[in-house]
Short mmCIF file of C-alpha atoms in Angstrom, two decimals:
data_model
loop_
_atom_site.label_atom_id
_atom_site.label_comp_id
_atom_site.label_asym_id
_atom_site.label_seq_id
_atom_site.Cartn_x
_atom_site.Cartn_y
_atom_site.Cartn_z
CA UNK Z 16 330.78 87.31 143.76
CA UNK Z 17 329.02 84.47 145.29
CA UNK Z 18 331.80 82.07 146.26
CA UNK Z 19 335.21 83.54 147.74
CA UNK Z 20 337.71 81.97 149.16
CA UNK Z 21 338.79 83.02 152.73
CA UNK Z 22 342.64 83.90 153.92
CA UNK Z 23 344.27 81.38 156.40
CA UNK Z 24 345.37 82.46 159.25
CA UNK Z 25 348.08 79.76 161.49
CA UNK Z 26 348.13 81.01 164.94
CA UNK Z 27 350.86 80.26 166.98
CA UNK Z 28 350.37 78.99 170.33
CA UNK Z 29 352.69 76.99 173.34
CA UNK Z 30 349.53 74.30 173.64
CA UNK Z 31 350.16 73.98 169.69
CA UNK Z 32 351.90 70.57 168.18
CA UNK Z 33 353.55 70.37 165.21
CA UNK Z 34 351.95 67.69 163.26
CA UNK Z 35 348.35 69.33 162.10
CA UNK Z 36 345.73 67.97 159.70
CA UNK Z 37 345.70 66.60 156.10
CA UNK Z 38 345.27 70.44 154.19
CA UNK Z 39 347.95 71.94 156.32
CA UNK Z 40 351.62 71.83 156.01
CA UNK Z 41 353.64 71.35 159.01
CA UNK Z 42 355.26 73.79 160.95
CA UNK Z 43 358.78 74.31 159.78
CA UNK Z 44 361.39 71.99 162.27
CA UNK Z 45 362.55 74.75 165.22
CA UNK Z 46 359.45 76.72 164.52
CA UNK Z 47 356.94 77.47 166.85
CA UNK Z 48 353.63 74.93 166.94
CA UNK Z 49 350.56 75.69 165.64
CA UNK Z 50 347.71 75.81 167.28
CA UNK Z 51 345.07 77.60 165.63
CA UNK Z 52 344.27 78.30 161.89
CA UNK Z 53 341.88 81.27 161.28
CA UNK Z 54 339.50 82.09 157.83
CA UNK Z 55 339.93 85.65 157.47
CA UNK Z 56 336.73 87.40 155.96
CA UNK Z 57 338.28 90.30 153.22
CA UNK Z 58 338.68 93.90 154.73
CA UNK Z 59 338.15 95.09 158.18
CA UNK Z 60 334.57 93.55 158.16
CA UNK Z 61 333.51 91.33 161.24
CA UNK Z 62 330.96 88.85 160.22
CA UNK Z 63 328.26 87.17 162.24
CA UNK Z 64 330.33 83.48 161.89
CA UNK Z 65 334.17 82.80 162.74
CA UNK Z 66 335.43 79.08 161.26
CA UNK Z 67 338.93 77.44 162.59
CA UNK Z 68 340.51 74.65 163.16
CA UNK Z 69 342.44 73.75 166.40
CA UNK Z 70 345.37 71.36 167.14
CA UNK Z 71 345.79 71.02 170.70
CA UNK Z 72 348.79 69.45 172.83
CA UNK Z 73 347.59 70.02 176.27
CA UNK Z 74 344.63 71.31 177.80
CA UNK Z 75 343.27 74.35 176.98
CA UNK Z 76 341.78 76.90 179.73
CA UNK Z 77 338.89 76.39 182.03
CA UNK Z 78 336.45 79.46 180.06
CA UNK Z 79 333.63 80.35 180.02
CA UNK Z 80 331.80 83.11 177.28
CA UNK Z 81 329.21 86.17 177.54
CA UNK Z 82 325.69 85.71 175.49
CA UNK Z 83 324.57 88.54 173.26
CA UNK Z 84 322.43 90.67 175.81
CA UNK Z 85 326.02 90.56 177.93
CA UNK Z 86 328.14 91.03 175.68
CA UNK Z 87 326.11 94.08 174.13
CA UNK Z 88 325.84 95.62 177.74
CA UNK Z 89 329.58 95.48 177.70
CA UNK Z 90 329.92 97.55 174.13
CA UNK Z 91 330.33 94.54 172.60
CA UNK Z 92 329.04 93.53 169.27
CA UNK Z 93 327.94 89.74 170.17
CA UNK Z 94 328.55 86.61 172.63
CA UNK Z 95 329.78 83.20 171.41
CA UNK Z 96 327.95 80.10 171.24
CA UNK Z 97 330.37 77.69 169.75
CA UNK Z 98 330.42 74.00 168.44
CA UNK Z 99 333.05 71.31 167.62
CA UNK Z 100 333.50 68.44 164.85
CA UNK Z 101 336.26 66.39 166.13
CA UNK Z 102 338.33 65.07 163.29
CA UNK Z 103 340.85 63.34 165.56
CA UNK Z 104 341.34 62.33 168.66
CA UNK Z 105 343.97 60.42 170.84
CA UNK Z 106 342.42 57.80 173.11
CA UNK Z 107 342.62 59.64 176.18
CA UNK Z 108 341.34 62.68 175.46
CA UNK Z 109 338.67 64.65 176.62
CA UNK Z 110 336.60 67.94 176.62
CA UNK Z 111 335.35 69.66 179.52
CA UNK Z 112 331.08 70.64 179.26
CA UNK Z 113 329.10 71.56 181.90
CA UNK Z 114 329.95 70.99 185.96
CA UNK Z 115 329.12 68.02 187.42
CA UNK Z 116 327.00 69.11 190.40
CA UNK Z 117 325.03 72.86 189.92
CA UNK Z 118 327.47 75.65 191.82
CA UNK Z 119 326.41 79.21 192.75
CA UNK Z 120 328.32 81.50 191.76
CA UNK Z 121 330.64 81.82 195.52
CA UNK Z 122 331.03 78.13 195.06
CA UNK Z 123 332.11 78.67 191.35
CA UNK Z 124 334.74 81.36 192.34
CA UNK Z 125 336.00 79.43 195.26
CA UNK Z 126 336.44 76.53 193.05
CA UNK Z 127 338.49 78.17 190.23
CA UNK Z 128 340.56 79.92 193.03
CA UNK Z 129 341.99 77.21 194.82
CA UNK Z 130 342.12 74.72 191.66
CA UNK Z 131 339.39 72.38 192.21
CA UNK Z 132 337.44 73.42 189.17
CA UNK Z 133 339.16 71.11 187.03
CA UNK Z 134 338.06 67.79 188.53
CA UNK Z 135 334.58 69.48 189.47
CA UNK Z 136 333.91 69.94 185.36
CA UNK Z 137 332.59 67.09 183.17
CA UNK Z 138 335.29 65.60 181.24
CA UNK Z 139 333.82 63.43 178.52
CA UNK Z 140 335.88 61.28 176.19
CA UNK Z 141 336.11 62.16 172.60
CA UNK Z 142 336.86 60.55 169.66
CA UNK Z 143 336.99 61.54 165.63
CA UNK Z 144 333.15 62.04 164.19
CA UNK Z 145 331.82 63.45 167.56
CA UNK Z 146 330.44 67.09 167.70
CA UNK Z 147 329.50 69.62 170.50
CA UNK Z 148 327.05 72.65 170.82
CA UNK Z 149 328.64 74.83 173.76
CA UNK Z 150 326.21 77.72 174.30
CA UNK Z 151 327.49 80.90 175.71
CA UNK Z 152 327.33 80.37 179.63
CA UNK Z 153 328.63 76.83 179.56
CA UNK Z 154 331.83 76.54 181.56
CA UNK Z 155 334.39 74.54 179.49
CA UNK Z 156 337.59 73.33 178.33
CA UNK Z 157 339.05 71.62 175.34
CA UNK Z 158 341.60 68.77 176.43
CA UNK Z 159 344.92 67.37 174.92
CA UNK Z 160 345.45 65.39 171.95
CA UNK Z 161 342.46 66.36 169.59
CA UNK Z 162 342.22 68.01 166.32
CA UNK Z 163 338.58 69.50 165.98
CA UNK Z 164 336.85 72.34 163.48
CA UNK Z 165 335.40 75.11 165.21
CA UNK Z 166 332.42 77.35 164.05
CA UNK Z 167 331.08 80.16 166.68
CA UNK Z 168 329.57 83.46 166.26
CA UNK Z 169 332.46 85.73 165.56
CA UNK Z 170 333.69 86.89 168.89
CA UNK Z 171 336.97 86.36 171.12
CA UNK Z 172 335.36 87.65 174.36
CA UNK Z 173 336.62 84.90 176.30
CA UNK Z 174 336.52 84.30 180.13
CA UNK Z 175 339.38 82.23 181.67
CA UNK Z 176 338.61 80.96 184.90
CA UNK Z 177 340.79 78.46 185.76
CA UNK Z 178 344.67 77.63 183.91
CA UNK Z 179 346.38 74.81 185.72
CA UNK Z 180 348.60 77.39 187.36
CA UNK Z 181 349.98 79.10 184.15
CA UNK Z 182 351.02 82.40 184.31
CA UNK Z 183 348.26 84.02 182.61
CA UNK Z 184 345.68 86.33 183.27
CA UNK Z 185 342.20 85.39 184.83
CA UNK Z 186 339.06 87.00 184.75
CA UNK Z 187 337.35 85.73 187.53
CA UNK Z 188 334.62 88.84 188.12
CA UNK Z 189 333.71 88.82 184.59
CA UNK Z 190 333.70 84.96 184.18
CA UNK Z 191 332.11 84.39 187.06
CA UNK Z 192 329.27 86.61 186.29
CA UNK Z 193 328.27 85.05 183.14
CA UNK Z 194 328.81 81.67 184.35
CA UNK Z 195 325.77 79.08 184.10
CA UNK Z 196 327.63 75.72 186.20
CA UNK Z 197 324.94 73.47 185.92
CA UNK Z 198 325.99 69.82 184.08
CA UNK Z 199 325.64 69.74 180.49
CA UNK Z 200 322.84 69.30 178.76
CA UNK Z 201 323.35 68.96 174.50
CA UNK Z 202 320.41 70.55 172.63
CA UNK Z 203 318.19 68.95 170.45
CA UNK Z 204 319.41 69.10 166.60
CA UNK Z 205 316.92 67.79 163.67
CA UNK Z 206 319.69 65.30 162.68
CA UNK Z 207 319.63 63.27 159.29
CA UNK Z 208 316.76 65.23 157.56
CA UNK Z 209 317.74 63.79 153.90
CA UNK Z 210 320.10 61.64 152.46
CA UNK Z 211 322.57 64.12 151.35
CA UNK Z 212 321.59 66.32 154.02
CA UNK Z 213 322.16 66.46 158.16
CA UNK Z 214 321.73 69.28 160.67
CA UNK Z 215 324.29 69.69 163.34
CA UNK Z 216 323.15 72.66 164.68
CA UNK Z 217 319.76 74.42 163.84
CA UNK Z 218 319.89 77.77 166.19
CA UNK Z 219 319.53 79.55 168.16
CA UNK Z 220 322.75 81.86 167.51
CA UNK Z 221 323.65 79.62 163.56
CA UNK Z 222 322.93 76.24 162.20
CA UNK Z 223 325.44 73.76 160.84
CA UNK Z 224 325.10 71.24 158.07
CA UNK Z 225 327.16 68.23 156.79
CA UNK Z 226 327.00 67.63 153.17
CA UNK Z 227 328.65 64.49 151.16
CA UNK Z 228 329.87 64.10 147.92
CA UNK Z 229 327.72 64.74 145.42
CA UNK Z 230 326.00 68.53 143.53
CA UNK Z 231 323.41 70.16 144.69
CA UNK Z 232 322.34 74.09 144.88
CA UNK Z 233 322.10 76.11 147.76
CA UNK Z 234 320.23 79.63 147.75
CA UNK Z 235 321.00 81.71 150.84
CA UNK Z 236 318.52 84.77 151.96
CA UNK Z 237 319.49 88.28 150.67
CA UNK Z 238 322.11 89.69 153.07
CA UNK Z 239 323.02 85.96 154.48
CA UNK Z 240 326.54 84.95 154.11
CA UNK Z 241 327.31 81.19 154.66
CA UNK Z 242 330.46 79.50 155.44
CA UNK Z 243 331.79 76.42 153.31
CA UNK Z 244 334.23 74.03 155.11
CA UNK Z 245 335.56 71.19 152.95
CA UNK Z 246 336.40 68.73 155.72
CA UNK Z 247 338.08 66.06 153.56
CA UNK Z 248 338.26 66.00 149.59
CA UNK Z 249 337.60 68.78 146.61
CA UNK Z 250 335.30 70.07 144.40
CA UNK Z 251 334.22 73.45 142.84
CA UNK Z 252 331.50 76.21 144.04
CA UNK Z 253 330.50 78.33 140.89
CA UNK Z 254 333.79 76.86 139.60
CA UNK Z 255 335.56 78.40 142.43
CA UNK Z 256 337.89 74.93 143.19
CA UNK Z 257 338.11 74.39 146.71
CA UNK Z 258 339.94 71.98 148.96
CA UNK Z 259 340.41 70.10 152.46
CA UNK Z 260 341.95 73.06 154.65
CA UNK Z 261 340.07 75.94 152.79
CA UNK Z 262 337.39 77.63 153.85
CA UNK Z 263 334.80 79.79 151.13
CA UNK Z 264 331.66 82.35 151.75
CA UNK Z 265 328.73 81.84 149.77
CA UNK Z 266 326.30 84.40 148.85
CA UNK Z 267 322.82 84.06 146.51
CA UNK Z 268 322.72 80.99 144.58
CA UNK Z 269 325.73 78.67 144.34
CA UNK Z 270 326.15 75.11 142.45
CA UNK Z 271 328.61 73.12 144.44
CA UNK Z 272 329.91 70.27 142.78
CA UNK Z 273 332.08 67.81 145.41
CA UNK Z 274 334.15 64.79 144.13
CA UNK Z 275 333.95 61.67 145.75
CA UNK Z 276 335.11 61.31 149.46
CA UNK Z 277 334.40 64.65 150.51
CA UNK Z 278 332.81 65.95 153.57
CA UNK Z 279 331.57 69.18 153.72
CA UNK Z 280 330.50 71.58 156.46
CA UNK Z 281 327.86 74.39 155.59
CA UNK Z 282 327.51 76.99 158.44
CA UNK Z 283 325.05 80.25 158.56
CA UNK Z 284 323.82 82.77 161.32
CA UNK Z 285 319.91 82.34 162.18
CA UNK Z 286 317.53 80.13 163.87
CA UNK Z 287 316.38 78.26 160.96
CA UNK Z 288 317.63 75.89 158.04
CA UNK Z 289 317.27 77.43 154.53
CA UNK Z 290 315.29 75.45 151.83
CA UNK Z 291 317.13 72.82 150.15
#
């Protein structure tokens, strides 16, 4: 079947809130926040992409993640690159990308022991329409106050180096090792290549599209799933009907039809955009 529609998965979590995003019901008064929500693939099958959202109240960790040829040497299937579409933001919110000076690896350590990693990151404002390509390596943090889509390559190998004296556990060997703190640098993307058509992300690890209203049909590469993300609005895949806060795989050839005022995301593993 070409289009399915993925399970949602609310994870709760203490940096959660309790208001989320248009597509999401609230969290029930006296329960728990929420702080992530999940697209479950069918099955016990772990695909190449993961898609969530997250709805943070304060900041997340100081992390940092392993890329493939580390991750493999570890047993593990794959690293995590990641990326970010904010969809809102309060005014004084920020993300952490990048250090601001280079650090060796002693100086890295040192700096997540004794605290002073946090003001030694580079904390860049953020606001709703802004997006970020985190590479595995990159030593980072998601801040307070923002509501953002995430796509990555499907793994939760995650370093935490530094967490504002929480009682949780670090991994300062591992993190450490795999660590690249150098300032941030944000890789080229192609950009607006069409008028119903703009590239995010175009490799190395997946690329990302945006998509507006309108039909069009995609064809996907025998044995290449892609993600669908319907940002704002509705509309049908192979008449598979599809709203904001769903998430569908694609397969072969799909006709997507979107009403007006959508937004769509369109995210698949590979190096290179697929023929449109």
């Amino acid at each position: 079947m070409p289009a399915t529609m993925l399970e949602t998965h609310r994870v709760e979590k203490p940096w959660g809130r309790m208001d989320l995003w248009p597509g999401f019901p609230d969290p029930a008064p006296g329960s728990d926040p929420i702080g992530e929500v999940w697209f479950k693939s069918p099955g016990d099958s772990t695909p190449d992409l993961l898609v969530k959202y997250l709805f943070t109240s304060e900041k997340l960790s100081v992390q940092v993640h392993p890329n493939d040829a580390q991750a493999q040497a570890r047993g593990l299937p794959r690293g995590k690159d990641e990326c970010w579409v904010i969809l809102a933001a309060e005014p004084d919110s920020t993300i952490a990308l990048g250090t601001l000076q280079p650090m060796t690896h002693e100086e890295l350590r040192a700096a997540a022991e004794d605290g002073s990693i946090e003001h030694k990151l580079d904390w860049k404002p953020v606001k709703a329409g802004d997006f970020f390509y985190s590479a595995s390596g990159t030593v980072h943090a998601i801040g307070a106050g923002i509501t953002l889509i995430e796509i990555q390559q499907n793994s939760e190998t995650t370093y935490r180096l530094y967490d504002y004296g929480r009682p949780r556990e670090l991994h300062l060997d591992d993190g450490v090792a795999v660590a690249d703190a150098v300032p941030f640098v944000a890789p080229a993307a192609p950009g607006k290549v069409a008028e119903d058509r703009t590239i995010l992300v175009e490799g190395p690890k997946f690329v990302l599209e945006r998509w507006p209203a309108g039909s069009r049909t995609v064809t996907l590469p025998e044995g290449t799933t892609g993600w669908l993300v319907p940002v704002t609005g509705q509309g049908t895949a192979d008449g598979t009907p599809f709203k904001a806060g769903e998430c569908l795989t694609l397969t072969g050839t799909t006709r997507i039809e979107a009403a007006e005022g959508t937004d769509l995301l369109f995210a698949y593993p590979g190096s290179e955009r697929i023929q449109s």
